[in-house]
């Protein structure tokens, strides 16, 4: 049962990270194209929020990995 | 049963955090591109709401982690 | 059975909070970019509604946490 | 069985409240940005509808909490 | 089985009320921002439809609460 | 089995009524904001369709309530 | 099994009627706001299609009610 | 098993008819508002397609009703 | 098992026909409103595609009806 | 088991054909309204793609019908 | 079990082909209406991609048909 | 169990290929209509990405076919 | 159980690759139509991201193929 | 059970990566078409976020591969 959870959970984590960072990356590239001279500020906000998501996603992926070894 | 919950729950937490912070990050980068001189206020609102989501998401991820050790 | 509920429930709570506060944060950053001088009023409305959601979400997350210890 | 219901039900309640109040908060911040001088009327309508949703959501969350203690 | 229904049903009721009243509240705040002088008529229509939804939602929530005590 | 149906059915009824009347209320408030002088006709059409939905929804909710007492 | 069907079926009927009549009511109120002098024709088309949906929905709701008494 | 099918099938039939005729009714009312002098042609096309859907929906609802009596 | 299939299958057939013909009817009424003098050509294309869908839907509904008598 | 597949499969086939041909019919009627003099070319492309979908849908519906007689 | 797969699989194949070719046919008819003199090039690209989808869909439908005879 | 997988998997493969190539074909026909003189470059990019999807889809369909013979 | 996973997993992989590369191919063809002289840069970005997706998809498809031979 | 998880999990990982990188690639190609001279900055932001997603996706795919060998 634990293995089932680990595999599907890992897949859902990837969806979460993909959708979240994908939306940010989409907005960032479009914003830079609209305001090239503000690319520093944009890249800062992009990294800040992408790292928030990356952190939660890795934390959750580690939970899934833990299940394989402990479960 | 608990392990199943931990893995899938962790995955869904990642979707929640990804969608929420992704929407905020998307809006923030676009807003900075539209009004570079208001980037301080925008970054403030961005951080405030992103931290709200991050808090709930980590709280829920910890619940999932607790299930592995207690369940 | 209770553990299953706690994990999945916690995940769904995170989606609810993420979507809700994400929509508010998205609108707030875009609104500040459109009207920087009204950022006080906007931040007030943003906090008021975000706190409503945060309250329900934490209440529901606590229910999920209760299930682990009582269930 | 009751615990399963309590956890998942609490999660779904949070989605309902999040989506509903999120939509209202999104519209309210955008409306204030468009008409800062009507922020009193807007905040009134915002609170009125947000409280309707908050009421139903808390009522439903209490049902879920009841299930843990009675079920 | 009845408890399962009560919890999940209560959650779905909250989604219904949240989406419905959320859409109305969203439209009402945006409408007041567009036509502040018609806020009386708008608030009237808003309350009328919100109360329709609130009525159905509370009726359904009471059904769910009944299940706990009778089921 | 009947109780399961009553709870979940009641929840789905609330979604149906919420979405339907929510769409109508949203359109009505926006229409009044666009044409305040036609608010009588608009309120008439709004009530007519909202009552259609309310009728079906209450009929279905009563079916769900019947299940508790008969099932 | 029949009771399960009656409850959930009734709920889904309400969604169908809600979405369908909701879309019509939304369009009718917006159309009257755009062309107040054509409100007679609009109300005619609105009633004609709403009654089509109402008919099917009530027919289906009666099937669900039949299941309780016969099933 | 047949009763389960009849109830849920009837519900889904109502969704199909509701969505389909709802879309047509929505377009018809909006079209009449845009071109009041072409309301004859529009009403013709509206009735023609609505009757197509109504026919299929009633045929399917009768199948569901048959299941109760034969199944 | 066959009866379950007949009921739910009939419901899904109705969704397919409803969505498909609904989209066509929606486009046709809007097109006639935009170009009343081309209503002949539009009605031709509308009937041609609606009949394609109607044919497949009736064929599938007959399969569902066959299941009741043969299954 | 085969009968279950035949009924539900037939329903899903109808959705596929309905959505696909519905989209084509929608676009065709709107295109003719925009360019009445190109209705020959448009009708050609419409028929070509609608027949592709019709072919696949009938092939799949026949598979479902085969299941009833062979399964 | 194989028959279940054949029926539902065939249905899903029809959705895939319907959505894919439907999107292409929709775009092609709209494109011809916008640029009637480029109808040759448009028809070429339309056929090329529609045949790609048709190929995959028939390949998959044949797999489903194989299951009936071999499974 | 393998046959179940083969049938449903083949269906889902067809959805994947249909959606992907459908989106590309839609964009390509619209692009050619907008810029007929760039049809060479557009057809090149269209083929390149369509072949990527076709490759993955056929690879996955072959996996499904393998399951019938090996499983 | 492994075969079930291989077939459905392969299907989902095809959806992932189809949606991802489809979105990229759609944007690329539209971009080339808007800026034919930048087709080199556009084709570069298109290939870079399409290959990222292709890589993950093939890696996942190979996992599914492995399951057939090892599982 | 583990094999089931590996196959489906791998498929979901591919969806996550496909959607995420697809959104980024779509935005990047469109942005380069709008601002060819900023293609360096755009390609930088594109790569940065695509690599974030690629990292999470490969990490999750490796978890799925691990399940086959360990589970």
PDB file of N, CA, C and O in Angstrom, chain D residues 29-54:
ATOM      1  N   UNK D  29     -10.731  43.528  -4.526  1.00  0.00           N
ATOM      2  CA  UNK D  29      -9.483  44.285  -4.702  1.00  0.00           C
ATOM      3  C   UNK D  29      -9.421  44.928  -6.080  1.00  0.00           C
ATOM      4  O   UNK D  29      -8.966  46.066  -6.218  1.00  0.00           O
ATOM      5  N   UNK D  30      -9.874  44.213  -7.090  1.00  0.00           N
ATOM      6  CA  UNK D  30      -9.860  44.812  -8.423  1.00  0.00           C
ATOM      7  C   UNK D  30     -10.833  45.982  -8.526  1.00  0.00           C
ATOM      8  O   UNK D  30     -10.565  46.973  -9.209  1.00  0.00           O
ATOM      9  N   UNK D  31     -11.983  45.868  -7.831  1.00  0.00           N
ATOM     10  CA  UNK D  31     -12.965  46.949  -7.893  1.00  0.00           C
ATOM     11  C   UNK D  31     -12.458  48.190  -7.178  1.00  0.00           C
ATOM     12  O   UNK D  31     -12.661  49.323  -7.636  1.00  0.00           O
ATOM     13  N   UNK D  32     -11.806  47.988  -6.029  1.00  0.00           N
ATOM     14  CA  UNK D  32     -11.267  49.144  -5.312  1.00  0.00           C
ATOM     15  C   UNK D  32     -10.208  49.834  -6.167  1.00  0.00           C
ATOM     16  O   UNK D  32     -10.117  51.070  -6.206  1.00  0.00           O
ATOM     17  N   UNK D  33      -9.393  49.022  -6.882  1.00  0.00           N
ATOM     18  CA  UNK D  33      -8.376  49.629  -7.743  1.00  0.00           C
ATOM     19  C   UNK D  33      -9.020  50.433  -8.864  1.00  0.00           C
ATOM     20  O   UNK D  33      -8.457  51.422  -9.323  1.00  0.00           O
ATOM     21  N   UNK D  34     -10.215  49.997  -9.310  1.00  0.00           N
ATOM     22  CA  UNK D  34     -10.854  50.724 -10.401  1.00  0.00           C
ATOM     23  C   UNK D  34     -11.616  51.947  -9.890  1.00  0.00           C
ATOM     24  O   UNK D  34     -11.677  52.951 -10.573  1.00  0.00           O
ATOM     25  N   UNK D  35     -12.226  51.832  -8.714  1.00  0.00           N
ATOM     26  CA  UNK D  35     -13.000  52.944  -8.153  1.00  0.00           C
ATOM     27  C   UNK D  35     -12.637  53.153  -6.689  1.00  0.00           C
ATOM     28  O   UNK D  35     -13.412  52.797  -5.786  1.00  0.00           O
ATOM     29  N   UNK D  36     -11.472  53.753  -6.386  1.00  0.00           N
ATOM     30  CA  UNK D  36     -11.055  53.867  -4.969  1.00  0.00           C
ATOM     31  C   UNK D  36     -12.073  54.607  -4.111  1.00  0.00           C
ATOM     32  O   UNK D  36     -12.213  54.312  -2.923  1.00  0.00           O
ATOM     33  N   UNK D  37     -12.838  55.560  -4.719  1.00  0.00           N
ATOM     34  CA  UNK D  37     -13.742  56.366  -3.892  1.00  0.00           C
ATOM     35  C   UNK D  37     -15.013  55.602  -3.505  1.00  0.00           C
ATOM     36  O   UNK D  37     -15.770  56.066  -2.658  1.00  0.00           O
ATOM     37  N   UNK D  38     -15.273  54.433  -4.104  1.00  0.00           N
ATOM     38  CA  UNK D  38     -16.455  53.643  -3.751  1.00  0.00           C
ATOM     39  C   UNK D  38     -16.082  52.483  -2.849  1.00  0.00           C
ATOM     40  O   UNK D  38     -16.819  51.510  -2.757  1.00  0.00           O
ATOM     41  N   UNK D  39     -14.918  52.601  -2.173  1.00  0.00           N
ATOM     42  CA  UNK D  39     -14.405  51.448  -1.436  1.00  0.00           C
ATOM     43  C   UNK D  39     -15.292  51.091  -0.250  1.00  0.00           C
ATOM     44  O   UNK D  39     -15.291  49.952   0.210  1.00  0.00           O
ATOM     45  N   UNK D  40     -16.063  52.064   0.259  1.00  0.00           N
ATOM     46  CA  UNK D  40     -16.958  51.748   1.379  1.00  0.00           C
ATOM     47  C   UNK D  40     -18.074  50.805   0.936  1.00  0.00           C
ATOM     48  O   UNK D  40     -18.296  49.767   1.561  1.00  0.00           O
ATOM     49  N   UNK D  41     -18.781  51.174  -0.151  1.00  0.00           N
ATOM     50  CA  UNK D  41     -19.842  50.315  -0.672  1.00  0.00           C
ATOM     51  C   UNK D  41     -19.309  48.938  -1.060  1.00  0.00           C
ATOM     52  O   UNK D  41     -19.947  47.912  -0.803  1.00  0.00           O
ATOM     53  N   UNK D  42     -18.133  48.934  -1.702  1.00  0.00           N
ATOM     54  CA  UNK D  42     -17.564  47.666  -2.166  1.00  0.00           C
ATOM     55  C   UNK D  42     -17.238  46.782  -0.977  1.00  0.00           C
ATOM     56  O   UNK D  42     -17.540  45.590  -0.961  1.00  0.00           O
ATOM     57  N   UNK D  43     -16.596  47.392   0.040  1.00  0.00           N
ATOM     58  CA  UNK D  43     -16.242  46.598   1.209  1.00  0.00           C
ATOM     59  C   UNK D  43     -17.496  46.035   1.895  1.00  0.00           C
ATOM     60  O   UNK D  43     -17.508  44.915   2.394  1.00  0.00           O
ATOM     61  N   UNK D  44     -18.597  46.829   1.853  1.00  0.00           N
ATOM     62  CA  UNK D  44     -19.854  46.354   2.437  1.00  0.00           C
ATOM     63  C   UNK D  44     -20.378  45.116   1.725  1.00  0.00           C
ATOM     64  O   UNK D  44     -20.684  44.100   2.361  1.00  0.00           O
ATOM     65  N   UNK D  45     -20.475  45.198   0.386  1.00  0.00           N
ATOM     66  CA  UNK D  45     -20.960  44.041  -0.370  1.00  0.00           C
ATOM     67  C   UNK D  45     -20.031  42.849  -0.207  1.00  0.00           C
ATOM     68  O   UNK D  45     -20.470  41.696  -0.108  1.00  0.00           O
ATOM     69  N   UNK D  46     -18.732  43.144  -0.155  1.00  0.00           N
ATOM     70  CA  UNK D  46     -17.742  42.073   0.011  1.00  0.00           C
ATOM     71  C   UNK D  46     -17.953  41.352   1.338  1.00  0.00           C
ATOM     72  O   UNK D  46     -18.020  40.115   1.390  1.00  0.00           O
ATOM     73  N   UNK D  47     -18.115  42.132   2.413  1.00  0.00           N
ATOM     74  CA  UNK D  47     -18.270  41.500   3.729  1.00  0.00           C
ATOM     75  C   UNK D  47     -19.562  40.703   3.793  1.00  0.00           C
ATOM     76  O   UNK D  47     -19.591  39.584   4.316  1.00  0.00           O
ATOM     77  N   UNK D  48     -20.637  41.281   3.240  1.00  0.00           N
ATOM     78  CA  UNK D  48     -21.952  40.642   3.318  1.00  0.00           C
ATOM     79  C   UNK D  48     -21.922  39.252   2.692  1.00  0.00           C
ATOM     80  O   UNK D  48     -22.373  38.264   3.295  1.00  0.00           O
ATOM     81  N   UNK D  49     -21.368  39.155   1.463  1.00  0.00           N
ATOM     82  CA  UNK D  49     -21.356  37.857   0.798  1.00  0.00           C
ATOM     83  C   UNK D  49     -20.303  36.922   1.390  1.00  0.00           C
ATOM     84  O   UNK D  49     -20.517  35.713   1.484  1.00  0.00           O
ATOM     85  N   UNK D  50     -19.160  37.487   1.802  1.00  0.00           N
ATOM     86  CA  UNK D  50     -18.132  36.631   2.394  1.00  0.00           C
ATOM     87  C   UNK D  50     -18.648  36.006   3.687  1.00  0.00           C
ATOM     88  O   UNK D  50     -18.357  34.854   4.010  1.00  0.00           O
ATOM     89  N   UNK D  51     -19.445  36.786   4.429  1.00  0.00           N
ATOM     90  CA  UNK D  51     -19.961  36.254   5.694  1.00  0.00           C
ATOM     91  C   UNK D  51     -21.001  35.163   5.420  1.00  0.00           C
ATOM     92  O   UNK D  51     -21.080  34.178   6.161  1.00  0.00           O
ATOM     93  N   UNK D  52     -21.786  35.310   4.361  1.00  0.00           N
ATOM     94  CA  UNK D  52     -22.723  34.230   3.986  1.00  0.00           C
ATOM     95  C   UNK D  52     -21.954  32.915   3.777  1.00  0.00           C
ATOM     96  O   UNK D  52     -22.326  31.863   4.300  1.00  0.00           O
ATOM     97  N   UNK D  53     -20.898  32.999   2.984  1.00  0.00           N
ATOM     98  CA  UNK D  53     -20.122  31.786   2.691  1.00  0.00           C
ATOM     99  C   UNK D  53     -19.454  31.273   3.960  1.00  0.00           C
ATOM    100  O   UNK D  53     -19.483  30.082   4.257  1.00  0.00           O
ATOM    101  N   UNK D  54     -18.844  32.203   4.708  1.00  0.00           N
ATOM    102  CA  UNK D  54     -18.163  31.814   5.952  1.00  0.00           C
ATOM    103  C   UNK D  54     -19.130  31.066   6.873  1.00  0.00           C
ATOM    104  O   UNK D  54     -18.779  30.063   7.489  1.00  0.00           O
TER     105      UNK D  54
END
